[in-house]
Tab-separated table of C-alpha atoms in Angstrom:
chain	number	residue	atom	x	y	z
A	1	MET	CA	127.184	110.542	87.321
A	2	ARG	CA	123.843	111.095	85.629
A	3	LEU	CA	120.884	112.650	87.433
A	4	THR	CA	117.936	110.577	88.582
A	5	ARG	CA	115.171	112.784	89.934
A	6	PHE	CA	111.769	111.934	91.378
A	7	ILE	CA	109.156	114.656	90.967
A	8	LEU	CA	105.815	114.609	92.781
A	9	VAL	CA	103.289	116.996	91.250
A	10	HIS	CA	100.648	118.310	93.692
A	11	PRO	CA	101.057	115.537	96.299
A	12	SER	CA	98.310	115.775	98.905
A	13	HIS	CA	99.239	113.249	101.630
A	14	ALA	CA	102.228	113.875	103.852
A	15	GLY	CA	102.584	110.175	104.574
A	16	ASN	CA	103.021	109.459	100.874
A	17	VAL	CA	105.726	112.107	100.551
A	18	GLY	CA	107.647	110.510	103.417
A	19	ALA	CA	107.127	106.986	102.087
A	20	ALA	CA	108.292	108.145	98.643
A	21	ALA	CA	111.509	109.513	100.194
A	22	ARG	CA	112.180	106.159	101.814
A	23	SER	CA	111.290	104.298	98.604
A	24	LEU	CA	113.857	106.128	96.539
A	25	LYS	CA	116.607	106.159	99.156
A	26	VAL	CA	116.374	102.398	99.589
A	27	MET	CA	117.230	102.141	95.879
A	28	GLY	CA	120.159	104.534	96.230
A	29	PHE	CA	118.503	107.718	94.889
A	30	HIS	CA	118.305	111.041	96.724
A	31	ASP	CA	116.862	113.733	94.439
A	32	LEU	CA	113.239	114.504	95.345
A	33	VAL	CA	111.346	117.551	94.087
A	34	LEU	CA	107.777	118.543	94.940
A	35	VAL	CA	105.776	120.690	92.549
A	36	SER	CA	103.202	122.840	94.299
A	37	PRO	CA	102.235	120.382	97.059
A	38	ARG	CA	98.820	120.730	98.682
A	39	TRP	CA	100.535	121.691	101.968
A	40	PRO	CA	103.506	123.991	101.331
A	41	ASP	CA	105.311	122.748	104.467
A	42	VAL	CA	104.544	119.071	103.789
A	43	LEU	CA	108.243	118.137	104.012
A	44	GLU	CA	108.163	118.968	107.732
A	45	HIS	CA	104.868	117.272	108.577
A	46	ASP	CA	105.104	114.681	111.354
A	47	GLU	CA	103.548	112.040	109.133
A	48	ALA	CA	106.053	112.674	106.324
A	49	VAL	CA	108.957	112.379	108.765
A	50	ALA	CA	107.488	109.238	110.348
A	51	MET	CA	106.933	107.490	107.015
A	52	ALA	CA	110.384	108.516	105.755
A	53	SER	CA	111.872	106.449	108.581
A	54	GLY	CA	115.652	106.559	108.000
A	55	ALA	CA	115.266	108.721	104.878
A	56	THR	CA	114.742	112.062	106.602
A	57	ASP	CA	117.936	113.300	104.902
A	58	VAL	CA	116.145	112.932	101.549
A	59	LEU	CA	113.217	114.984	102.887
A	60	ALA	CA	115.575	117.605	104.283
A	61	ARG	CA	117.271	118.014	100.891
A	62	ALA	CA	114.052	117.895	98.865
A	63	ARG	CA	113.053	121.044	96.998
A	64	THR	CA	109.626	122.550	96.488
A	65	VAL	CA	108.996	124.503	93.277
A	66	PRO	CA	105.861	126.091	91.810
A	67	THR	CA	105.882	124.506	88.333
A	68	LEU	CA	106.944	121.312	86.616
A	69	ALA	CA	109.120	123.324	84.204
A	70	GLU	CA	111.284	124.467	87.131
A	71	ALA	CA	111.588	120.934	88.451
A	72	LEU	CA	113.024	119.779	85.122
A	73	GLU	CA	116.238	121.817	85.099
A	74	GLY	CA	119.159	119.619	84.056
A	75	ILE	CA	116.891	116.759	82.990
A	76	THR	CA	117.085	115.453	79.413
A	77	TRP	CA	114.635	112.548	79.565
A	78	VAL	CA	111.288	113.029	81.269
A	79	CYS	CA	109.164	110.004	82.113
A	80	ALA	CA	105.547	110.536	83.117
A	81	THR	CA	104.071	107.783	85.208
A	82	ALA	CA	100.599	108.162	83.848
A	83	MET	CA	98.240	107.138	81.149
A	84	THR	CA	98.946	109.042	77.975
A	85	PRO	CA	96.266	111.648	77.149
A	86	ARG	CA	93.485	110.428	74.892
A	87	ASP	CA	94.203	112.836	72.069
A	88	PHE	CA	97.961	112.511	71.611
A	89	GLY	CA	101.122	112.371	73.679
A	90	PRO	CA	104.265	110.371	74.254
A	91	ARG	CA	104.183	106.651	73.641
A	92	THR	CA	103.171	104.363	76.524
A	93	GLU	CA	105.614	101.695	77.651
A	94	ALA	CA	106.086	99.315	80.546
A	95	PRO	CA	108.980	100.483	82.765
A	96	ARG	CA	111.133	97.399	82.281
A	97	ALA	CA	110.829	97.443	78.486
A	98	HIS	CA	111.483	101.184	78.321
A	99	PHE	CA	114.494	101.122	80.620
A	100	ALA	CA	116.069	98.390	78.517
A	101	THR	CA	116.092	100.865	75.623
A	102	VAL	CA	117.562	103.844	77.526
A	103	CYS	CA	119.965	102.313	80.038
A	104	ALA	CA	122.772	101.653	77.546
A	105	GLU	CA	123.514	105.385	77.715
A	106	PRO	CA	121.572	106.581	80.759
A	107	PRO	CA	120.207	110.117	80.310
A	108	ASP	CA	119.647	112.683	83.065
A	109	ILE	CA	116.271	111.238	83.852
A	110	ALA	CA	113.245	112.371	85.831
A	111	PHE	CA	110.194	110.398	86.870
A	112	VAL	CA	107.101	112.544	87.215
A	113	PHE	CA	104.230	111.336	89.420
A	114	GLY	CA	100.823	112.963	89.628
A	115	GLY	CA	98.976	113.695	92.849
A	116	GLU	CA	96.775	111.193	94.656
A	117	ARG	CA	93.558	112.861	93.642
A	118	PHE	CA	93.822	113.823	89.988
A	119	GLY	CA	97.019	112.307	88.613
A	120	LEU	CA	98.979	114.300	86.054
A	121	SER	CA	97.326	116.924	83.890
A	122	ASN	CA	97.561	116.533	80.134
A	123	ASP	CA	99.660	119.721	80.021
A	124	ASP	CA	102.210	118.085	82.292
A	125	VAL	CA	102.243	114.871	80.248
A	126	TYR	CA	102.877	116.829	77.032
A	127	ARG	CA	106.229	117.897	78.561
A	128	CYS	CA	107.380	114.284	78.831
A	129	HIS	CA	109.259	111.933	76.505
A	130	VAL	CA	107.434	108.737	77.472
A	131	CYS	CA	104.495	107.558	79.576
A	132	LEU	CA	105.486	104.700	81.862
A	133	SER	CA	102.592	102.426	82.691
A	134	ILE	CA	103.094	99.859	85.437
A	135	PRO	CA	101.335	96.740	84.188
A	136	THR	CA	98.463	96.046	86.588
A	137	ALA	CA	95.426	93.826	86.892
A	138	PRO	CA	92.628	94.628	84.437
A	139	GLY	CA	89.912	96.465	86.324
A	140	TYR	CA	92.033	97.485	89.316
A	141	GLY	CA	95.069	99.433	88.240
A	142	SER	CA	95.226	101.904	91.079
A	143	LEU	CA	98.648	101.922	92.767
A	144	ASN	CA	99.279	104.024	95.815
A	145	LEU	CA	101.638	106.907	94.965
A	146	ALA	CA	104.461	105.656	97.194
A	147	GLN	CA	104.149	102.128	95.805
A	148	ALA	CA	104.478	103.493	92.271
A	149	VAL	CA	107.600	105.422	93.305
A	150	GLN	CA	108.998	102.233	94.844
A	151	LEU	CA	108.436	100.147	91.722
A	152	ILE	CA	109.926	102.724	89.363
A	153	ALA	CA	112.953	103.298	91.639
A	154	TYR	CA	113.494	99.534	91.839
A	155	GLU	CA	113.245	98.970	88.089
A	156	TRP	CA	115.503	101.913	87.263
A	157	ARG	CA	118.106	100.788	89.784
A	158	LEU	CA	118.105	97.290	88.305
A	159	ALA	CA	118.392	98.787	84.801
A	160	LEU	CA	121.467	100.712	85.993
A	161	GLY	CA	123.075	97.470	87.138
A	162	GLY	CA	121.449	96.907	90.510
A	163	PHE	CA	122.886	96.122	93.903
A	164	GLU	CA	124.321	92.862	95.099
A	165	VAL	CA	122.305	90.538	97.275
A	166	GLN	CA	124.592	89.450	100.085
A	167	PRO	CA	123.888	86.081	101.689
A	168	ARG	CA	124.993	86.081	105.314
A	169	THR	CA	125.850	82.397	105.421
A	170	ALA	CA	128.126	80.408	103.161
A	171	PRO	CA	126.048	78.271	100.793
A	172	ALA	CA	125.588	74.806	102.272
A	173	SER	CA	127.630	72.267	100.325
A	174	PRO	CA	125.813	69.010	99.599
A	175	ALA	CA	127.246	65.750	100.926
A	176	ASP	CA	128.909	63.644	98.262
A	177	ALA	CA	127.047	60.630	96.890
A	178	ARG	CA	129.343	58.202	98.691
A	179	ALA	CA	128.425	59.736	102.069
A	180	VAL	CA	124.730	59.451	101.158
A	181	GLN	CA	125.205	55.763	100.285
A	182	GLY	CA	126.957	55.232	103.637
A	183	LEU	CA	123.984	56.791	105.393
A	184	LEU	CA	121.523	54.623	103.472
A	185	ASP	CA	123.489	51.443	104.304
A	186	HIS	CA	123.513	52.450	107.964
A	187	TRP	CA	119.755	53.151	107.929
A	188	ALA	CA	119.060	49.871	106.080
A	189	GLU	CA	120.790	47.967	108.919
A	190	VAL	CA	118.720	49.762	111.556
A	191	LEU	CA	115.468	49.431	109.588
A	192	VAL	CA	116.021	45.680	109.351
A	193	ALA	CA	116.763	45.541	113.084
A	194	ILE	CA	113.520	47.345	114.008
A	195	GLY	CA	111.481	45.236	111.599
A	196	TYR	CA	110.529	47.981	109.101
A	197	LEU	CA	112.629	46.646	106.225
A	198	ASP	CA	112.355	42.999	105.208
A	199	PRO	CA	115.714	41.954	103.679
A	200	GLY	CA	113.950	39.086	101.881
A	201	ALA	CA	111.447	41.515	100.217
A	202	PRO	CA	112.959	44.991	100.416
A	203	LYS	CA	110.748	46.382	97.643
A	204	LYS	CA	111.766	49.926	96.713
A	205	LEU	CA	112.111	51.364	100.209
A	206	MET	CA	115.836	52.203	100.063
A	207	PRO	CA	115.755	53.653	96.500
A	208	ARG	CA	112.797	55.836	97.544
A	209	LEU	CA	114.724	57.185	100.536
A	210	ASN	CA	117.734	57.638	98.228
A	211	GLN	CA	115.671	59.783	95.860
A	212	ALA	CA	114.308	61.922	98.716
A	213	LEU	CA	117.841	62.499	100.024
A	214	ASN	CA	119.067	63.355	96.526
A	215	ARG	CA	116.319	65.923	95.985
A	216	ALA	CA	117.089	67.415	99.383
A	217	GLN	CA	120.775	67.692	98.468
A	218	VAL	CA	121.569	66.828	102.079
A	219	THR	CA	124.699	68.376	103.554
A	220	ALA	CA	127.553	66.585	105.290
A	221	GLU	CA	126.237	67.901	108.604
A	222	GLU	CA	122.752	66.519	107.907
A	223	VAL	CA	124.232	63.106	107.017
A	224	HIS	CA	125.993	63.284	110.378
A	225	ILE	CA	122.694	64.027	112.171
A	226	LEU	CA	120.815	61.235	110.357
A	227	ARG	CA	123.550	58.694	111.192
A	228	GLY	CA	123.442	59.909	114.802
A	229	ILE	CA	119.725	59.118	114.914
A	230	ALA	CA	120.422	55.628	113.519
A	231	ARG	CA	123.069	55.067	116.210
A	232	ALA	CA	120.672	56.277	118.910
A	233	ILE	CA	118.002	53.807	117.771
A	234	THR	CA	120.507	50.954	117.999
A	235	ALA	CA	121.785	52.147	121.390
A	236	SER	CA	118.275	52.507	122.838
A	237	ARG	CA	117.452	48.916	121.816
A	238	GLU	CA	120.639	47.564	123.394
A	239	THR	CA	119.924	49.224	126.754
A	240	ASP	CA	116.315	47.944	126.842
B	1	MET	CA	95.275	77.702	89.012
B	2	ARG	CA	98.136	77.652	91.492
B	3	LEU	CA	97.912	79.442	94.825
B	4	THR	CA	99.757	82.683	95.476
B	5	ARG	CA	99.460	83.720	99.121
B	6	PHE	CA	100.815	86.723	100.982
B	7	ILE	CA	101.407	86.139	104.690
B	8	LEU	CA	102.119	88.958	107.137
B	9	VAL	CA	103.566	87.697	110.423
B	10	HIS	CA	102.861	89.939	113.451
B	11	PRO	CA	102.058	93.100	111.477
B	12	SER	CA	101.757	96.061	113.821
B	13	HIS	CA	100.481	98.974	111.675
B	14	ALA	CA	96.939	98.895	110.327
B	15	GLY	CA	97.905	101.244	107.485
B	16	ASN	CA	100.482	98.751	106.247
B	17	VAL	CA	97.962	95.921	106.267
B	18	GLY	CA	95.598	97.990	104.137
B	19	ALA	CA	98.374	99.124	101.795
B	20	ALA	CA	99.539	95.516	101.455
B	21	ALA	CA	96.012	94.472	100.424
B	22	ARG	CA	96.012	97.133	97.727
B	23	SER	CA	99.532	96.206	96.618
B	24	LEU	CA	98.650	92.603	95.962
B	25	LYS	CA	95.261	93.261	94.394
B	26	VAL	CA	96.754	95.672	91.880
B	27	MET	CA	98.916	92.772	90.706
B	28	GLY	CA	95.911	90.449	90.466
B	29	PHE	CA	96.365	88.507	93.732
B	30	HIS	CA	93.755	88.149	96.479
B	31	ASP	CA	94.965	85.711	99.144
B	32	LEU	CA	96.120	87.557	102.276
B	33	VAL	CA	96.724	85.864	105.648
B	34	LEU	CA	97.776	87.549	108.881
B	35	VAL	CA	99.601	85.561	111.536
B	36	SER	CA	98.964	86.818	115.047
B	37	PRO	CA	98.705	90.541	114.241
B	38	ARG	CA	99.416	93.032	117.016
B	39	TRP	CA	95.758	94.139	116.896
B	40	PRO	CA	93.450	91.127	116.454
B	41	ASP	CA	90.821	93.251	114.687
B	42	VAL	CA	93.350	95.064	112.484
B	43	LEU	CA	91.469	94.086	109.317
B	44	GLU	CA	88.599	96.340	110.396
B	45	HIS	CA	90.688	99.326	111.508
B	46	ASP	CA	89.796	102.591	109.787
B	47	GLU	CA	93.380	103.090	108.688
B	48	ALA	CA	93.568	99.630	107.122
B	49	VAL	CA	90.351	100.253	105.203
B	50	ALA	CA	91.513	103.730	104.112
B	51	MET	CA	94.886	102.498	102.850
B	52	ALA	CA	93.286	99.514	101.093
B	53	SER	CA	91.422	102.006	98.893
B	54	GLY	CA	89.578	99.847	96.328
B	55	ALA	CA	90.976	96.613	97.803
B	56	THR	CA	88.620	96.299	100.765
B	57	ASP	CA	87.394	93.008	99.272
B	58	VAL	CA	90.883	91.577	99.860
B	59	LEU	CA	90.749	92.751	103.497
B	60	ALA	CA	87.270	91.304	103.934
B	61	ARG	CA	88.411	87.906	102.684
B	62	ALA	CA	91.725	87.921	104.572
B	63	ARG	CA	92.188	85.338	107.323
B	64	THR	CA	93.867	85.697	110.701
B	65	VAL	CA	95.570	82.620	112.166
B	66	PRO	CA	97.682	82.108	115.289
B	67	THR	CA	100.763	80.429	113.742
B	68	LEU	CA	102.732	80.439	110.511
B	69	ALA	CA	102.234	76.664	110.202
B	70	GLU	CA	98.461	77.202	109.897
B	71	ALA	CA	98.965	79.894	107.281
B	72	LEU	CA	100.928	77.465	105.100
B	73	GLU	CA	98.170	74.940	104.381
B	74	GLY	CA	98.174	74.061	100.671
B	75	ILE	CA	101.476	75.821	100.034
B	76	THR	CA	104.376	73.864	98.565
B	77	TRP	CA	106.985	76.599	98.150
B	78	VAL	CA	107.544	79.056	100.976
B	79	CYS	CA	109.537	82.223	100.336
B	80	ALA	CA	110.700	84.257	103.297
B	81	THR	CA	111.342	87.897	102.559
B	82	ALA	CA	114.112	88.249	105.073
B	83	MET	CA	117.783	87.895	105.643
B	84	THR	CA	118.720	84.270	106.168
B	85	PRO	CA	119.671	83.485	109.790
B	86	ARG	CA	123.394	83.753	110.564
B	87	ASP	CA	123.847	80.100	111.474
B	88	PHE	CA	122.111	78.287	108.618
B	89	GLY	CA	118.934	78.427	106.602
B	90	PRO	CA	117.604	78.543	103.062
B	91	ARG	CA	119.704	80.135	100.372
B	92	THR	CA	119.326	83.862	99.737
B	93	GLU	CA	118.321	85.019	96.276
B	94	ALA	CA	117.115	88.158	94.558
B	95	PRO	CA	113.402	87.843	93.663
B	96	ARG	CA	113.852	88.204	89.911
B	97	ALA	CA	116.586	85.570	89.733
B	98	HIS	CA	114.671	83.173	91.955
B	99	PHE	CA	111.374	83.529	90.111
B	100	ALA	CA	113.126	82.754	86.833
B	101	THR	CA	113.997	79.345	88.299
B	102	VAL	CA	110.522	78.488	89.648
B	103	CYS	CA	108.080	80.031	87.168
B	104	ALA	CA	108.446	77.331	84.499
B	105	GLU	CA	106.278	75.132	86.730
B	106	PRO	CA	104.781	77.553	89.244
B	107	PRO	CA	104.308	75.957	92.685
B	108	ASP	CA	101.612	76.819	95.221
B	109	ILE	CA	103.683	79.670	96.570
B	110	ALA	CA	103.568	81.824	99.673
B	111	PHE	CA	105.497	84.980	100.448
B	112	VAL	CA	106.096	85.462	104.154
B	113	PHE	CA	106.791	88.963	105.500
B	114	GLY	CA	107.916	89.769	109.024
B	115	GLY	CA	106.458	92.516	111.190
B	116	GLU	CA	107.614	96.131	111.075
B	117	ARG	CA	109.442	95.938	114.362
B	118	PHE	CA	111.356	92.665	114.476
B	119	GLY	CA	111.101	91.061	111.036
B	120	LEU	CA	110.841	87.280	110.830
B	121	SER	CA	112.107	85.040	113.607
B	122	ASN	CA	114.724	82.455	112.740
B	123	ASP	CA	112.189	79.740	113.610
B	124	ASP	CA	109.870	81.116	110.940
B	125	VAL	CA	112.672	81.341	108.371
B	126	TYR	CA	113.645	77.702	108.977
B	127	ARG	CA	110.185	76.753	107.629
B	128	CYS	CA	110.931	78.367	104.279
B	129	HIS	CA	112.463	77.124	101.022
B	130	VAL	CA	114.282	80.315	100.076
B	131	CYS	CA	115.057	83.769	101.475
B	132	LEU	CA	114.178	86.496	98.997
B	133	SER	CA	116.297	89.591	99.434
B	134	ILE	CA	115.255	92.715	97.546
B	135	PRO	CA	118.523	94.273	96.344
B	136	THR	CA	118.846	97.638	98.092
B	137	ALA	CA	121.398	100.395	98.595
B	138	PRO	CA	124.329	99.426	100.810
B	139	GLY	CA	123.790	101.011	104.214
B	140	TYR	CA	120.061	101.666	103.815
B	141	GLY	CA	118.180	98.522	103.041
B	142	SER	CA	115.049	99.180	105.021
B	143	LEU	CA	111.906	98.878	102.896
B	144	ASN	CA	108.529	99.669	104.323
B	145	LEU	CA	106.455	96.477	104.697
B	146	ALA	CA	103.848	97.493	102.119
B	147	GLN	CA	106.547	98.515	99.626
B	148	ALA	CA	108.161	95.098	99.995
B	149	VAL	CA	104.791	93.424	99.366
B	150	GLN	CA	104.349	95.615	96.279
B	151	LEU	CA	107.746	94.727	94.804
B	152	ILE	CA	107.342	90.987	95.377
B	153	ALA	CA	103.787	90.992	93.981
B	154	TYR	CA	104.999	92.891	90.934
B	155	GLU	CA	107.963	90.588	90.255
B	156	TRP	CA	105.901	87.439	90.745
B	157	ARG	CA	103.167	88.714	88.443
B	158	LEU	CA	105.737	89.496	85.750
B	159	ALA	CA	107.301	86.054	86.248
B	160	LEU	CA	103.845	84.521	85.670
B	161	GLY	CA	103.576	86.373	82.364
B	162	GLY	CA	102.453	89.827	83.451
B	163	PHE	CA	99.664	92.044	82.284
B	164	GLU	CA	99.434	93.999	79.078
B	165	VAL	CA	100.168	97.696	79.008
B	166	GLN	CA	97.404	99.310	76.964
B	167	PRO	CA	98.217	102.574	75.210
B	168	ARG	CA	95.115	104.724	74.875
B	169	THR	CA	96.159	106.388	71.639
B	170	ALA	CA	97.274	104.828	68.385
B	171	PRO	CA	101.019	105.190	68.009
B	172	ALA	CA	101.825	108.315	66.012
B	173	SER	CA	103.062	107.413	62.549
B	174	PRO	CA	106.030	109.434	61.346
B	175	ALA	CA	105.723	111.505	58.190
B	176	ASP	CA	107.479	110.016	55.184
B	177	ALA	CA	110.820	111.456	54.124
B	178	ARG	CA	109.335	113.081	51.039
B	179	ALA	CA	106.886	115.085	53.186
B	180	VAL	CA	109.800	116.180	55.394
B	181	GLN	CA	111.721	117.338	52.302
B	182	GLY	CA	108.665	119.279	51.143
B	183	LEU	CA	108.516	120.998	54.527
B	184	LEU	CA	112.220	121.854	54.396
B	185	ASP	CA	111.890	123.305	50.881
B	186	HIS	CA	108.952	125.404	52.033
B	187	TRP	CA	110.876	126.644	55.103
B	188	ALA	CA	113.976	127.393	52.986
B	189	GLU	CA	111.868	129.688	50.807
B	190	VAL	CA	110.496	131.531	53.829
B	191	LEU	CA	113.881	131.691	55.570
B	192	VAL	CA	115.368	133.306	52.449
B	193	ALA	CA	112.462	135.749	52.316
B	194	ILE	CA	112.934	136.852	55.935
B	195	GLY	CA	116.706	137.132	55.516
B	196	TYR	CA	117.746	134.291	57.831
B	197	LEU	CA	119.064	132.007	55.047
B	198	ASP	CA	121.538	133.367	52.509
B	199	PRO	CA	121.039	131.361	49.283
B	200	GLY	CA	124.590	132.328	48.209
B	201	ALA	CA	126.123	130.905	51.437
B	202	PRO	CA	123.539	128.518	52.912
B	203	LYS	CA	126.122	126.760	55.109
B	204	LYS	CA	124.601	123.722	56.829
B	205	LEU	CA	121.390	125.325	58.069
B	206	MET	CA	118.948	123.146	56.116
B	207	PRO	CA	120.775	119.834	56.771
B	208	ARG	CA	120.837	120.689	60.490
B	209	LEU	CA	117.081	121.290	60.524
B	210	ASN	CA	116.675	118.069	58.506
B	211	GLN	CA	118.551	116.092	61.175
B	212	ALA	CA	116.481	117.585	64.012
B	213	LEU	CA	113.260	116.690	62.170
B	214	ASN	CA	114.548	113.178	61.504
B	215	ARG	CA	115.402	112.586	65.161
B	216	ALA	CA	111.976	113.888	66.157
B	217	GLN	CA	110.314	111.491	63.702
B	218	VAL	CA	107.777	114.224	62.982
B	219	THR	CA	104.278	113.101	62.136
B	220	ALA	CA	102.215	114.084	59.108
B	221	GLU	CA	100.153	116.336	61.369
B	222	GLU	CA	103.259	118.094	62.666
B	223	VAL	CA	104.492	118.651	59.091
B	224	HIS	CA	101.104	120.219	58.431
B	225	ILE	CA	101.489	122.547	61.453
B	226	LEU	CA	105.041	123.566	60.501
B	227	ARG	CA	103.986	124.350	56.913
B	228	GLY	CA	101.066	126.328	58.307
B	229	ILE	CA	103.524	128.459	60.291
B	230	ALA	CA	105.589	129.033	57.133
B	231	ARG	CA	102.468	130.133	55.266
B	232	ALA	CA	101.494	132.453	58.111
B	233	ILE	CA	104.913	134.129	58.002
B	234	THR	CA	104.542	134.735	54.288
B	235	ALA	CA	100.989	136.003	54.675
B	236	SER	CA	101.892	138.369	57.529
B	237	ARG	CA	104.648	139.906	55.389
B	238	GLU	CA	102.317	140.399	52.419
B	239	THR	CA	99.720	142.255	54.520
B	240	ASP	CA	102.313	144.577	56.083
């Protein structure tokens, strides 16, 4: 099992720390480290606990260290989520493209996020192997810290193989074409009876309904309902 | 230009509404509709404005309507972000897989998110064409509302073609192999002089350094620095 660590450098809002904990737990990660947070006891703040929701175990296990170097123990691949410094620094890549290159042999990886106010310092970025840049709208690229953590955790989890999406209902199986034709014949009878379909000049009414039913991929149960409606129309006319 | 609309049904936390506005703007979307929010004036709450950060224009343009039906005007493809009801309902798909099927001809699409407390009602889900399920860790699948908005906005933007990631520095160009050999020859000289390399039994020291430099893909500037260090060693010995 390789390490996946999320490191928040100088976070200043307790709510973001809690939301970050929830964001990584929901993607199956649990290793959160804070570097010199603005409030040393931020992990116990009410707002952090509230925003963590069911992820208070991640907060409880999170560590606080004074420097980024200490947060990087055991990590072999360090990803800054930042712009690269203007002078030089690691290459800048989009998360999805970068993860495609490293996930074949996943390293012990850390994602390093700067604080809400000043981002990462150049000195911190120089310690990293790559700058991950989440592709954002030109002119408004400012993600909230916890949203950035969520996106990176999601992309990395998918790169590692992802989780299954479990439908709760069996997929509906479409009615076979013969059942659909039976329905259309039944409706044609009723539509003639109520004067909507002229058997002498039927135009394209039935083929149009056929196409709508085909696109809908109606199920056997829906065919049953639609034939029930046809029967009810006939019955209501007979009792009048 | 096709519509992309984000619809929050019965949102109860002003902070989430603001964070949602920011989450969609950062991905280049601007159409936010609230259905019957818990606080009718939630768009003006201080916390909504604070969490929207630079996206207050999205809040200012957001509409509040009483029913989901009214929010769906102009929309031809409605995606619930919810579990499908237990009895029946639209099929459940992961966002990335689903978007791959619809983005060839993008529809006028809406993403419908339930409130923080009760999610979407079955009646609301029955109005939708698909249930999008963000793949999450078994046993802890609870995303914060604004995080869910962020992930869907991100995936849909990428499905539509995405934004460019702009590196701020030119990519560093690696030194050519001849320059690396020149560096190694220079270092070999110095390493012999300081007694670290035995020219009679050099073992594999120089090839090992060669491999490390190759993996690093050192740049011309770095070769220059490393030769400067070699020169400084020589100079410091001559002045002793």
